[in-house]
PDB file of C-alpha atoms (C1' of nucleotides) in Angstrom:
ATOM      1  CA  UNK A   1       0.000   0.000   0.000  1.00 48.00           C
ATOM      2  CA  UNK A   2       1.249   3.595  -0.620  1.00 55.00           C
ATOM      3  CA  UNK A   3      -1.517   5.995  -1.483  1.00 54.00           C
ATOM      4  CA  UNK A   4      -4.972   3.753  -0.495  1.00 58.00           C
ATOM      5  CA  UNK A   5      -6.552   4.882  -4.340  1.00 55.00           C
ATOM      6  CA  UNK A   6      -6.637   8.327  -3.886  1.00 56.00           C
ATOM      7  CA  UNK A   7      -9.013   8.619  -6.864  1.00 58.00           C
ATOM      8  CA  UNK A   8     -11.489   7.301  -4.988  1.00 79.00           C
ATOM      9  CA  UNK A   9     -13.904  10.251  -3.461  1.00 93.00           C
ATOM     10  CA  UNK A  10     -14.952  13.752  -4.170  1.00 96.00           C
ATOM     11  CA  UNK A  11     -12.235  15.148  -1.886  1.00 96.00           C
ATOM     12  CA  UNK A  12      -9.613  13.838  -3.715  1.00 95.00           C
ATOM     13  CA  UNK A  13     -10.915  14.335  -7.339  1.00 96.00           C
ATOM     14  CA  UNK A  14     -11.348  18.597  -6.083  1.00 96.00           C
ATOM     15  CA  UNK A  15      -7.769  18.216  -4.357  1.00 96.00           C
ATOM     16  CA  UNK A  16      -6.556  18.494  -7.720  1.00 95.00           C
ATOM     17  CA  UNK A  17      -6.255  22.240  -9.216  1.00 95.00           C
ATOM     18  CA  UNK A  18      -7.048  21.057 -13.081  1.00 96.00           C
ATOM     19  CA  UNK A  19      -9.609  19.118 -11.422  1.00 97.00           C
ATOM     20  CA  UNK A  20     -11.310  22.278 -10.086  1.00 97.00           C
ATOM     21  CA  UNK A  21     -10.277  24.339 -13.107  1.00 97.00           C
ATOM     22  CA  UNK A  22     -12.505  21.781 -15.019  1.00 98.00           C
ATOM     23  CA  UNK A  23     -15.897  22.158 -12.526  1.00 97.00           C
ATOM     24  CA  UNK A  24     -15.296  25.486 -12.757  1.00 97.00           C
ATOM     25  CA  UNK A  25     -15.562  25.642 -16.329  1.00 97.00           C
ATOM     26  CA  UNK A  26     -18.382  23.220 -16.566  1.00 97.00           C
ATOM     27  CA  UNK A  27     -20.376  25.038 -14.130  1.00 95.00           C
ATOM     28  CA  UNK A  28     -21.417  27.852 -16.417  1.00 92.00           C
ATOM     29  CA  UNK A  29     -22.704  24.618 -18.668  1.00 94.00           C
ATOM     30  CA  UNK A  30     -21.786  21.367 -20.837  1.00 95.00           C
ATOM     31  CA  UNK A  31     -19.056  21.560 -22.500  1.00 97.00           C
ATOM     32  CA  UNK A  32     -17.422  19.106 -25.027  1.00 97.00           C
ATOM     33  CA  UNK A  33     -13.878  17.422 -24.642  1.00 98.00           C
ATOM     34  CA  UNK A  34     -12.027  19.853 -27.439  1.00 97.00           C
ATOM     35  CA  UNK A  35     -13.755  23.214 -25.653  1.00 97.00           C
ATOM     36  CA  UNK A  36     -12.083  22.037 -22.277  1.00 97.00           C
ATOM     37  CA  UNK A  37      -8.789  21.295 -23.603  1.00 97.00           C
ATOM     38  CA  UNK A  38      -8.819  24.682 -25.592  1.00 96.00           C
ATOM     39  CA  UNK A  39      -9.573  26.814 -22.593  1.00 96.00           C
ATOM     40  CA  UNK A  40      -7.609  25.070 -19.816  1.00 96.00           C
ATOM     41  CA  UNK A  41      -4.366  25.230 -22.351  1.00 94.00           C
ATOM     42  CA  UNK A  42      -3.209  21.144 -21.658  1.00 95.00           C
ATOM     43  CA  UNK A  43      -3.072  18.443 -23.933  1.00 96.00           C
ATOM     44  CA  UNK A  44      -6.357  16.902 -24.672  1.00 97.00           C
ATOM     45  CA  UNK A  45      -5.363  13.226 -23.538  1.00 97.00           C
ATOM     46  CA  UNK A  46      -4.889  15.489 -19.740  1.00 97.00           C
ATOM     47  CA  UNK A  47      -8.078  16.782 -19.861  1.00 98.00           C
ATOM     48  CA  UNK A  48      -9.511  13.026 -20.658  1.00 97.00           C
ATOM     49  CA  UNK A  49      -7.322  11.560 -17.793  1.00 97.00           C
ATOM     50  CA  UNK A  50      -8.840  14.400 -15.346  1.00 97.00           C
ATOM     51  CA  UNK A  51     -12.476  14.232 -16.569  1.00 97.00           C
ATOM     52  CA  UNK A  52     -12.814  10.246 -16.094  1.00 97.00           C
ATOM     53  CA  UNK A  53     -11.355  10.627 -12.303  1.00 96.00           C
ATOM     54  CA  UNK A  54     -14.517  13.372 -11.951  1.00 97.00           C
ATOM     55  CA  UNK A  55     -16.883  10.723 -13.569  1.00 96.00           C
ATOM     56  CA  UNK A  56     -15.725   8.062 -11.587  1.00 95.00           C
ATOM     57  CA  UNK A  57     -16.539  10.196  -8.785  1.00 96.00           C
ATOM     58  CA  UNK A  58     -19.948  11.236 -10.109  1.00 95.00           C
ATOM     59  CA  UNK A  59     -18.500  14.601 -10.212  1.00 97.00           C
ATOM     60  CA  UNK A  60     -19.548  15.074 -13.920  1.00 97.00           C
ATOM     61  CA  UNK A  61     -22.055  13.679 -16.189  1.00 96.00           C
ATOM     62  CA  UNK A  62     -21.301  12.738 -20.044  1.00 97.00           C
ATOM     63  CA  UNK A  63     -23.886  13.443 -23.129  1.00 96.00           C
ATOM     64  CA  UNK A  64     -22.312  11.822 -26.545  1.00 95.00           C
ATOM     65  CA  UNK A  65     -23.626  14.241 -29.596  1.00 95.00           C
ATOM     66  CA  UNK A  66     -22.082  12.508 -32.210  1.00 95.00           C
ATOM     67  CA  UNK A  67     -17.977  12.106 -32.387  1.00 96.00           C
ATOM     68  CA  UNK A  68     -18.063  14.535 -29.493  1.00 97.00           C
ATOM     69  CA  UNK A  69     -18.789  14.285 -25.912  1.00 97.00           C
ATOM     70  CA  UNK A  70     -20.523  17.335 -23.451  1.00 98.00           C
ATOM     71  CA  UNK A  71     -19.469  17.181 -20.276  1.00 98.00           C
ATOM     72  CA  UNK A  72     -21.948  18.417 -17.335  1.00 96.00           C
ATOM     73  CA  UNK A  73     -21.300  19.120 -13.744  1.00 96.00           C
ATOM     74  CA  UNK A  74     -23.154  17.128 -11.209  1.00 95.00           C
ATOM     75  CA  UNK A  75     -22.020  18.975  -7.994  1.00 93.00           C
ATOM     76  CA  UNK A  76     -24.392  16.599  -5.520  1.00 94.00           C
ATOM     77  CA  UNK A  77     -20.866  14.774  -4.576  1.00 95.00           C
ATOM     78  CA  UNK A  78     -19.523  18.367  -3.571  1.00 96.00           C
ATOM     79  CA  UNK A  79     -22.070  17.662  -0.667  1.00 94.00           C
ATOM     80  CA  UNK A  80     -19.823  15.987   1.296  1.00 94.00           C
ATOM     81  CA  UNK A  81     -17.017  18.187   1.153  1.00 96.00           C
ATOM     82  CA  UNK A  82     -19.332  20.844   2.373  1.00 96.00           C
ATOM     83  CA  UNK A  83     -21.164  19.451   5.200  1.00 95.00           C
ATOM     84  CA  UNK A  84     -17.606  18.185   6.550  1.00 96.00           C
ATOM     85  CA  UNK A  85     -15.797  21.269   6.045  1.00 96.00           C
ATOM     86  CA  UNK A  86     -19.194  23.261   7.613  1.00 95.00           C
ATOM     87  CA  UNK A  87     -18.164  21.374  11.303  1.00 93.00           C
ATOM     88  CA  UNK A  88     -15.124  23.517  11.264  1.00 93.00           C
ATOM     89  CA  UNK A  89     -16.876  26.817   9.874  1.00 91.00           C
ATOM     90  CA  UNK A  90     -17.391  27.783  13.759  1.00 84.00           C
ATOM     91  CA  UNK A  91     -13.422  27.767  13.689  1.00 85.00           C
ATOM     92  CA  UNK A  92     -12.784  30.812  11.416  1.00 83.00           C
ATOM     93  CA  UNK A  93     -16.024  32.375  12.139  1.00 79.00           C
ATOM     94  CA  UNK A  94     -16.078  34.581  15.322  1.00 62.00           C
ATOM     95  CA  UNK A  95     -19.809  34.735  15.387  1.00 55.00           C
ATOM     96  CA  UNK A  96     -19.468  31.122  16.939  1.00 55.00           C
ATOM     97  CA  UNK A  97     -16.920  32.060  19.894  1.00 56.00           C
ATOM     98  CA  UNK A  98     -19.945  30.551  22.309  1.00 55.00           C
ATOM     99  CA  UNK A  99     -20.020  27.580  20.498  1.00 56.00           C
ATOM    100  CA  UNK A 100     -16.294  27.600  20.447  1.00 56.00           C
ATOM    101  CA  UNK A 101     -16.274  27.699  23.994  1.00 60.00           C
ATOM    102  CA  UNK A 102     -18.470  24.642  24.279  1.00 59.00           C
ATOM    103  CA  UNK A 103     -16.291  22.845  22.145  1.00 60.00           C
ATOM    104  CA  UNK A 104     -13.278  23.596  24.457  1.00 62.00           C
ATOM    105  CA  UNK A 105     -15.715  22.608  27.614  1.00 61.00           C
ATOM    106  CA  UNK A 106     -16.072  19.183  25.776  1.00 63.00           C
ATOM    107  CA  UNK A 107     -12.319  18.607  25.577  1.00 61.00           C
ATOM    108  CA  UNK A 108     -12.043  19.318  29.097  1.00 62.00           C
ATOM    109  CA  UNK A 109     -14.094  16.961  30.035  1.00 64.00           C
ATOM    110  CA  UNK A 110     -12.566  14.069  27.950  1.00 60.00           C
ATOM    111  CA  UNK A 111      -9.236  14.835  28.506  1.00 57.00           C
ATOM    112  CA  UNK A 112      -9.819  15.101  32.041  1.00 49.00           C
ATOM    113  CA  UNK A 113      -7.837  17.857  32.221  1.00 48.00           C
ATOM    114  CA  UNK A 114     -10.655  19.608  33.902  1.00 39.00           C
ATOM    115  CA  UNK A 115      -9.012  21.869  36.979  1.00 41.00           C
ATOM    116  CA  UNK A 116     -12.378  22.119  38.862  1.00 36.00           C
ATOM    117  CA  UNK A 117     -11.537  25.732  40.233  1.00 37.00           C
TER     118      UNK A 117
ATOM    119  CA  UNK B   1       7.527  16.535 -12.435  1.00 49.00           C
ATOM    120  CA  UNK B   2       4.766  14.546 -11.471  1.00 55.00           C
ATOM    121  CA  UNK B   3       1.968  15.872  -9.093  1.00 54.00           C
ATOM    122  CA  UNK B   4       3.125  18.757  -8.378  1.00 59.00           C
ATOM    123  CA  UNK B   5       3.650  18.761  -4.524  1.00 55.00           C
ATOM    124  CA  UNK B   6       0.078  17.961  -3.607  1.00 56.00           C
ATOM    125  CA  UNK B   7       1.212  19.134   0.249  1.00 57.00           C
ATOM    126  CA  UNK B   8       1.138  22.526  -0.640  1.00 79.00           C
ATOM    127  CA  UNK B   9      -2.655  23.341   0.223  1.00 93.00           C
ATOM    128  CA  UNK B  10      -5.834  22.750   2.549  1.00 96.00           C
ATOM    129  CA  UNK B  11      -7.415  20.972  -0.302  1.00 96.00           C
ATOM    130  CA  UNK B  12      -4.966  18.198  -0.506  1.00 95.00           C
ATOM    131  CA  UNK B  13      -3.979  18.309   2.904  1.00 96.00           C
ATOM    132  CA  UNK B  14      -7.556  17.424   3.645  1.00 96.00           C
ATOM    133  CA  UNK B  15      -8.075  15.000   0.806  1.00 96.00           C
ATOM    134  CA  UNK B  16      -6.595  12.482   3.083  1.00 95.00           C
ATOM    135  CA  UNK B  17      -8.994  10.550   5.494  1.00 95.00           C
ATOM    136  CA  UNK B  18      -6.426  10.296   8.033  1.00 96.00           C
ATOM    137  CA  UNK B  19      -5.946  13.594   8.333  1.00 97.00           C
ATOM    138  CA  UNK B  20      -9.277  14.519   8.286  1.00 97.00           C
ATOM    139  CA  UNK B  21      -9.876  12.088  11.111  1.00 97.00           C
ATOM    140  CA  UNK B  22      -6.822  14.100  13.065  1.00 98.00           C
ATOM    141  CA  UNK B  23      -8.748  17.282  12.687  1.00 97.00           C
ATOM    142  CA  UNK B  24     -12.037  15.659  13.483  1.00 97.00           C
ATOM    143  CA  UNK B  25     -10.383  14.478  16.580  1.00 97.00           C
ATOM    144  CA  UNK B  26      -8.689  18.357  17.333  1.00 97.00           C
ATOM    145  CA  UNK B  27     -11.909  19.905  17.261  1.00 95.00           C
ATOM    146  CA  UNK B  28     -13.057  18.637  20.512  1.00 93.00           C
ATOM    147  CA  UNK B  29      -9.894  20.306  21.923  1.00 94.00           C
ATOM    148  CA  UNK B  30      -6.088  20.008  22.160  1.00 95.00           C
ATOM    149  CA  UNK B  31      -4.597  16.870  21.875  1.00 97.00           C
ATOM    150  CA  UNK B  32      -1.176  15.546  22.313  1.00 97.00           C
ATOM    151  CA  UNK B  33       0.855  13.047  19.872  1.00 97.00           C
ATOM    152  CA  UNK B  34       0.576   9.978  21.848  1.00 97.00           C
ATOM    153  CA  UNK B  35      -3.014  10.738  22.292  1.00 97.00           C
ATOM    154  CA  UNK B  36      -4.312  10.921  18.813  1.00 97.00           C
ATOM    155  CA  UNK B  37      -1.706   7.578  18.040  1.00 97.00           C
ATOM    156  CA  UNK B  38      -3.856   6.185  20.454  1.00 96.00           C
ATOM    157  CA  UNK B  39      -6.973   7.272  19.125  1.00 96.00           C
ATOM    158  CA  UNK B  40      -6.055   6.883  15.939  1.00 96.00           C
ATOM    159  CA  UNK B  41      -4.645   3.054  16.195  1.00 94.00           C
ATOM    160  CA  UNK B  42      -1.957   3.958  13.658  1.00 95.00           C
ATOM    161  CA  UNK B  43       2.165   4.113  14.420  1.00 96.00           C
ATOM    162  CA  UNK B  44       3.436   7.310  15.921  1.00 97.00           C
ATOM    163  CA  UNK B  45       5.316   8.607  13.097  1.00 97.00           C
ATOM    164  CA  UNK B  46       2.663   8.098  10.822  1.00 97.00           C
ATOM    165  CA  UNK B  47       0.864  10.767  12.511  1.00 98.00           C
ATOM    166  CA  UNK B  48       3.054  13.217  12.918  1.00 97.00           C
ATOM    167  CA  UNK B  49       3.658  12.530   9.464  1.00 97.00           C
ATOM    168  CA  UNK B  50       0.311  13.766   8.821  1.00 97.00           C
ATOM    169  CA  UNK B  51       0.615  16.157  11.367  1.00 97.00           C
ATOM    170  CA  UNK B  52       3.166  17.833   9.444  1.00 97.00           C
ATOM    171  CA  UNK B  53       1.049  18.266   6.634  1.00 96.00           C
ATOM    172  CA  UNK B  54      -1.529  19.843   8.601  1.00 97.00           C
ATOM    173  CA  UNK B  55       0.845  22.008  10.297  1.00 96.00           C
ATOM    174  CA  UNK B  56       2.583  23.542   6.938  1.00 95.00           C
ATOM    175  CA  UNK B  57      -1.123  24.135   5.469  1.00 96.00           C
ATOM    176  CA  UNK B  58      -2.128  25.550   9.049  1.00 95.00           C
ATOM    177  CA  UNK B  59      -4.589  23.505   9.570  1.00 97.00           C
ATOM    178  CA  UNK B  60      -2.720  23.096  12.887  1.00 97.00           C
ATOM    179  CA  UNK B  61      -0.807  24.936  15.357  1.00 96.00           C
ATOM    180  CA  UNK B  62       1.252  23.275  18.457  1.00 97.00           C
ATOM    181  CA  UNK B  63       2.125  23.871  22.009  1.00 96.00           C
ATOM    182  CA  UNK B  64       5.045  22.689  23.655  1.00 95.00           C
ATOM    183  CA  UNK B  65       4.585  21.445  26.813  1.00 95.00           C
ATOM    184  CA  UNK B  66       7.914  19.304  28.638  1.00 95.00           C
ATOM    185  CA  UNK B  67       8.568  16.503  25.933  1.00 95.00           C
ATOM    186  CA  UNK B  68       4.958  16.788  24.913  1.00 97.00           C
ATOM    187  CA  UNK B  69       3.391  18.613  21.914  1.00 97.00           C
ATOM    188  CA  UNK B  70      -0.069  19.136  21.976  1.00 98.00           C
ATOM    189  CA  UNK B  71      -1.677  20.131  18.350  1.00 98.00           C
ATOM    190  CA  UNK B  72      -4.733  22.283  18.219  1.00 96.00           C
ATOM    191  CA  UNK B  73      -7.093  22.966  15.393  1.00 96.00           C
ATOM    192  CA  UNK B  74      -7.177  25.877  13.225  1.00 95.00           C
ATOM    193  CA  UNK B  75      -9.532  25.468  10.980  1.00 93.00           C
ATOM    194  CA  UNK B  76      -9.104  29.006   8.927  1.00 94.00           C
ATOM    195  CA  UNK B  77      -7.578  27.314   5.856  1.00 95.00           C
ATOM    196  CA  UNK B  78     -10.904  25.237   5.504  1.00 96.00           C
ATOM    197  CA  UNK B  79     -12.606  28.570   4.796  1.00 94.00           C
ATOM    198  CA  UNK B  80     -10.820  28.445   1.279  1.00 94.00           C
ATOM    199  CA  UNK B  81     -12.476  25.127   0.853  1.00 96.00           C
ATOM    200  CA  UNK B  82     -15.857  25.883   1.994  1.00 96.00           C
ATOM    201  CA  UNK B  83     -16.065  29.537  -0.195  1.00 95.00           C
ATOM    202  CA  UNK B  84     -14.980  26.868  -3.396  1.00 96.00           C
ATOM    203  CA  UNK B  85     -17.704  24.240  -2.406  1.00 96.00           C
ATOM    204  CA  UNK B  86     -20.385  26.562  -1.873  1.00 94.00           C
ATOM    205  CA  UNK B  87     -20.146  27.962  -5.026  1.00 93.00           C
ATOM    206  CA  UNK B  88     -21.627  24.497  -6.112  1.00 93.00           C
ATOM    207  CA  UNK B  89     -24.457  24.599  -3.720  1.00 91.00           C
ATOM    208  CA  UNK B  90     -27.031  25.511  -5.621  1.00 85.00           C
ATOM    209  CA  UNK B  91     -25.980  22.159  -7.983  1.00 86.00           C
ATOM    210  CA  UNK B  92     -27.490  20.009  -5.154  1.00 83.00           C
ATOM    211  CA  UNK B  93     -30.477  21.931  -3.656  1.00 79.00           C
ATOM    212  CA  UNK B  94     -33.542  21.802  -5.361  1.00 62.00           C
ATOM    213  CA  UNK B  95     -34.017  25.368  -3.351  1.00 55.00           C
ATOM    214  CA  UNK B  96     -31.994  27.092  -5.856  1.00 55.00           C
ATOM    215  CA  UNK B  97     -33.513  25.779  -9.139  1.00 56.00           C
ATOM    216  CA  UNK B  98     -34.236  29.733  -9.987  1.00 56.00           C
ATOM    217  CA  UNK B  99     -30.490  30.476 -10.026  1.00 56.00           C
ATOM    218  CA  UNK B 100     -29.466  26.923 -11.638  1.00 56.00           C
ATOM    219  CA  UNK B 101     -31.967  28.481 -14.498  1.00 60.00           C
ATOM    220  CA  UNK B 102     -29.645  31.703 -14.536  1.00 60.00           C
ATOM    221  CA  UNK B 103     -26.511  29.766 -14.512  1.00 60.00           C
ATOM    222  CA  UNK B 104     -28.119  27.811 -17.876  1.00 62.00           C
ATOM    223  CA  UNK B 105     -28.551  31.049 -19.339  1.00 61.00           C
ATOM    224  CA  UNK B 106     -25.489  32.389 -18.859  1.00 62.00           C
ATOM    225  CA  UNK B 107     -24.338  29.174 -20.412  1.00 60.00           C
ATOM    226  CA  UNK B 108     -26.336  29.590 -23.475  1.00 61.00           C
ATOM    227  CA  UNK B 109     -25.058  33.322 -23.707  1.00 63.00           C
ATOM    228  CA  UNK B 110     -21.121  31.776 -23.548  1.00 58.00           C
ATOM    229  CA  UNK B 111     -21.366  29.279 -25.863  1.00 56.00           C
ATOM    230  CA  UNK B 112     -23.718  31.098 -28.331  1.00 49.00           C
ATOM    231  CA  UNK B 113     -26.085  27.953 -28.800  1.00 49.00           C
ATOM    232  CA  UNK B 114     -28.774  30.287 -27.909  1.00 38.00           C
ATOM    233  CA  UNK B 115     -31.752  29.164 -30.111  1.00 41.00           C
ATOM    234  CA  UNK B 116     -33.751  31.591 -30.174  1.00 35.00           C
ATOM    235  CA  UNK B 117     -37.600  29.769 -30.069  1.00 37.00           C
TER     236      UNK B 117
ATOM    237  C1'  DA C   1      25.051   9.773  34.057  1.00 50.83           C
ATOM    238  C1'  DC C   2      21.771   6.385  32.323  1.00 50.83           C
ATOM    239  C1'  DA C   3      17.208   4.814  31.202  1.00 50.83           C
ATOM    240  C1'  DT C   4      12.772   6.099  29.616  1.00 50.83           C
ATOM    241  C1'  DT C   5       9.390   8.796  27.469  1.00 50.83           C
ATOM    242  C1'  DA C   6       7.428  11.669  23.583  1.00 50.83           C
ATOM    243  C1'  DC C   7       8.112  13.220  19.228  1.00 50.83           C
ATOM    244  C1'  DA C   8      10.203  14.317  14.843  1.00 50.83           C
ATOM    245  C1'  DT C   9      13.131  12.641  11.066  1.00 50.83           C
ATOM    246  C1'  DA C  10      15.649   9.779   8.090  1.00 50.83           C
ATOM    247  C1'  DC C  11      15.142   6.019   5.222  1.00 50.83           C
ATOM    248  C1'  DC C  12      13.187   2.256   2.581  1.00 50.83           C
ATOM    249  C1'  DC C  13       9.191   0.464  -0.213  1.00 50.83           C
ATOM    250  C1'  DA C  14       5.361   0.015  -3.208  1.00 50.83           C
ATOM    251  C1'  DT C  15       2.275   2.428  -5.540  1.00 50.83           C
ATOM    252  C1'  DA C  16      -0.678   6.101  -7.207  1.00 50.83           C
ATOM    253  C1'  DT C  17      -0.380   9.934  -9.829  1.00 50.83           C
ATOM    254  C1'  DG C  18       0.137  13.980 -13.228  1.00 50.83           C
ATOM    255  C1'  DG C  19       2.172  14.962 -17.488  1.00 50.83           C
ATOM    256  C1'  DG C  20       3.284  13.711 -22.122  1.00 50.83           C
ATOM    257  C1'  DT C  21       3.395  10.923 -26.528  1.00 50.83           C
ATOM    258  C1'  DA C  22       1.642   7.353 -29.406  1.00 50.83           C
ATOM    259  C1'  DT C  23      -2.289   4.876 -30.685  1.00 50.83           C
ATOM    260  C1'  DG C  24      -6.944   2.857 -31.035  1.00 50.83           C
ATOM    261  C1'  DC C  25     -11.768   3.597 -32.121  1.00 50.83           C
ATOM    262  C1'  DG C  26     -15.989   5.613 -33.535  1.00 50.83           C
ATOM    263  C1'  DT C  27     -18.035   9.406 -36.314  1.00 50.83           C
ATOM    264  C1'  DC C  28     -18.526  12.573 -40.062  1.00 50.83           C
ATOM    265  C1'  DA C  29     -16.873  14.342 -44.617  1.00 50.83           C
ATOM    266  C1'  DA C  30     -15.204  13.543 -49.385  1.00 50.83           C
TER     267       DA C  30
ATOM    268  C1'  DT D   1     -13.528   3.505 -48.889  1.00 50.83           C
ATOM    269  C1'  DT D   2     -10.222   6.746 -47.478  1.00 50.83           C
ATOM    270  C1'  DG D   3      -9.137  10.552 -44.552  1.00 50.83           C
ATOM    271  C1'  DA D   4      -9.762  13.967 -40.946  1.00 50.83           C
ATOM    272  C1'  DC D   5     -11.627  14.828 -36.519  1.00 50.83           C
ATOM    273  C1'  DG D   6     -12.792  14.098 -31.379  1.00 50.83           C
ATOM    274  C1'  DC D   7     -11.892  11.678 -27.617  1.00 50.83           C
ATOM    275  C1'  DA D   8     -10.377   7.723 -24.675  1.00 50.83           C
ATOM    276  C1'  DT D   9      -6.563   4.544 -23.641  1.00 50.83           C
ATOM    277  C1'  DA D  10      -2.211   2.473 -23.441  1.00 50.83           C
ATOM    278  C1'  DC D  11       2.281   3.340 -22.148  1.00 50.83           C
ATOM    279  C1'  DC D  12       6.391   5.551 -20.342  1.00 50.83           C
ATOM    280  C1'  DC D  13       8.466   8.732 -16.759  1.00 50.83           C
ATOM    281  C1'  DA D  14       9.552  11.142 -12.659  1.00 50.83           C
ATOM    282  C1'  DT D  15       7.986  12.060  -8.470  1.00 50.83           C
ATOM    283  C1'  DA D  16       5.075  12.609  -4.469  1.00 50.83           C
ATOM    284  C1'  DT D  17       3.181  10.124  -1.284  1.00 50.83           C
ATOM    285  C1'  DG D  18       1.389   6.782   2.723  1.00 50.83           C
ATOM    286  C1'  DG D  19       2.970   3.214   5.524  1.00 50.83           C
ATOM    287  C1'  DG D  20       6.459   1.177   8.323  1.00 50.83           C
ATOM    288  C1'  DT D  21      10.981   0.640  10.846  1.00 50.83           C
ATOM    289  C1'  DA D  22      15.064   2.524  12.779  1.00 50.83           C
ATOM    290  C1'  DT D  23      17.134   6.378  14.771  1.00 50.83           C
ATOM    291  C1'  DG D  24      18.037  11.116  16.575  1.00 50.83           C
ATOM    292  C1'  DT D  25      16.827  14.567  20.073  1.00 50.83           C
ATOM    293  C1'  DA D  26      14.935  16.935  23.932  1.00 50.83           C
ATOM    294  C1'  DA D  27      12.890  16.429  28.446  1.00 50.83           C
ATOM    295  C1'  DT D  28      11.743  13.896  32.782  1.00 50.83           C
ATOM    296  C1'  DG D  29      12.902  10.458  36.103  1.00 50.83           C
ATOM    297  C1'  DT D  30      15.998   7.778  39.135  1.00 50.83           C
TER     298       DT D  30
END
DNA sequence: ACATTACATACCCATATGGGTATGCGTCAA
DNA sequence: TTGACGCATACCCATATGGGTATGTAATGT
């Protein structure tokens, strides 16, 4: 083992800057294989490489029209991403300092580290 | 070059369920090395491996305390994250059909298919 | 001073990638 | 049918890991 198939979940497939580059692009609307390639600046067979690790991850949807293929964002798998990162939106967001402070509470108490003043 | 130093941001430094798990496990509180090994079930340098990762994307900051080193969360870099993601929102809530309309227009607008009916 | 504890690093490995080039395959045009 | 086009794959490479073991270092204990 050495990497545990890092292609395997939404996280990974956005961890990637092309990656994003491409949902970016796609999320104005479909867009086929050659219109990617021309507006990212990277050799097609790239652009193929990074689109199959978003289908694979149900990141993007495929419509063939003819010898080309329209690509379409399907952002549903972004879900996860965002309700995991939203835990930790109390962290950088000062309007939660109360919340904070229960969160601190908590560790006191399973740490033990409680000082009972 | 190869994949271009994936350690270099919160995206990729979060990509990894290990780490994630280390951050799900700071945001009860502080938490020393040993601890989170212990929690974790995983060999000690293995997490500070991962630790390391966190730390140089500042997803973590430490405290030195005798020959221990407890990590806390900082979960500021996620922001980045969560501003990306929720740009996709609307992509998976029905709520925001309206704007997903607007998006399709804007779509129609860039690519000039715009059939006029 | 010596042993032990708590971490961080140095290495070693196997493998997963990202990037690029060559190639295969299906589709549309002559 | 032959040829160009559009895209996916097969390969080849260099490298960045993740995992593990051995080792170095600082701090506490005896």
């Amino acid at each position: 083992m050495a990497r545990a198939a890092t292609t395997a979940d939404a996280f990974n497939a956005v961890a990637e800057p092309r990656r994003r580059e491409i949902l970016d692009l796609l999320a104005a609307g479909e867009r086929s294989v050659g219109d990617l390639v021309e507006a990212m600046g990277v050799v097609q067979p790239l652009v193929s490489k990074h689109l199959r690790v978003l289908r694979e991850v149900g990141l993007v949807e495929v419509r063939e029209d003819g010898r080309q293929r329209f690509y379409r964002l399907n952002g549903e798998p972004l879900r996860a991403i965002h309700d995991w990162v939203s835990k930790y939106e109390t962290t950088w967001s000062k309007r939660f300092d109360a919340l904070d402070d229960v969160l601190a509470e908590l560790k006191e108490a399973e740490t033990g580290h409680g000082d009972g003043d």
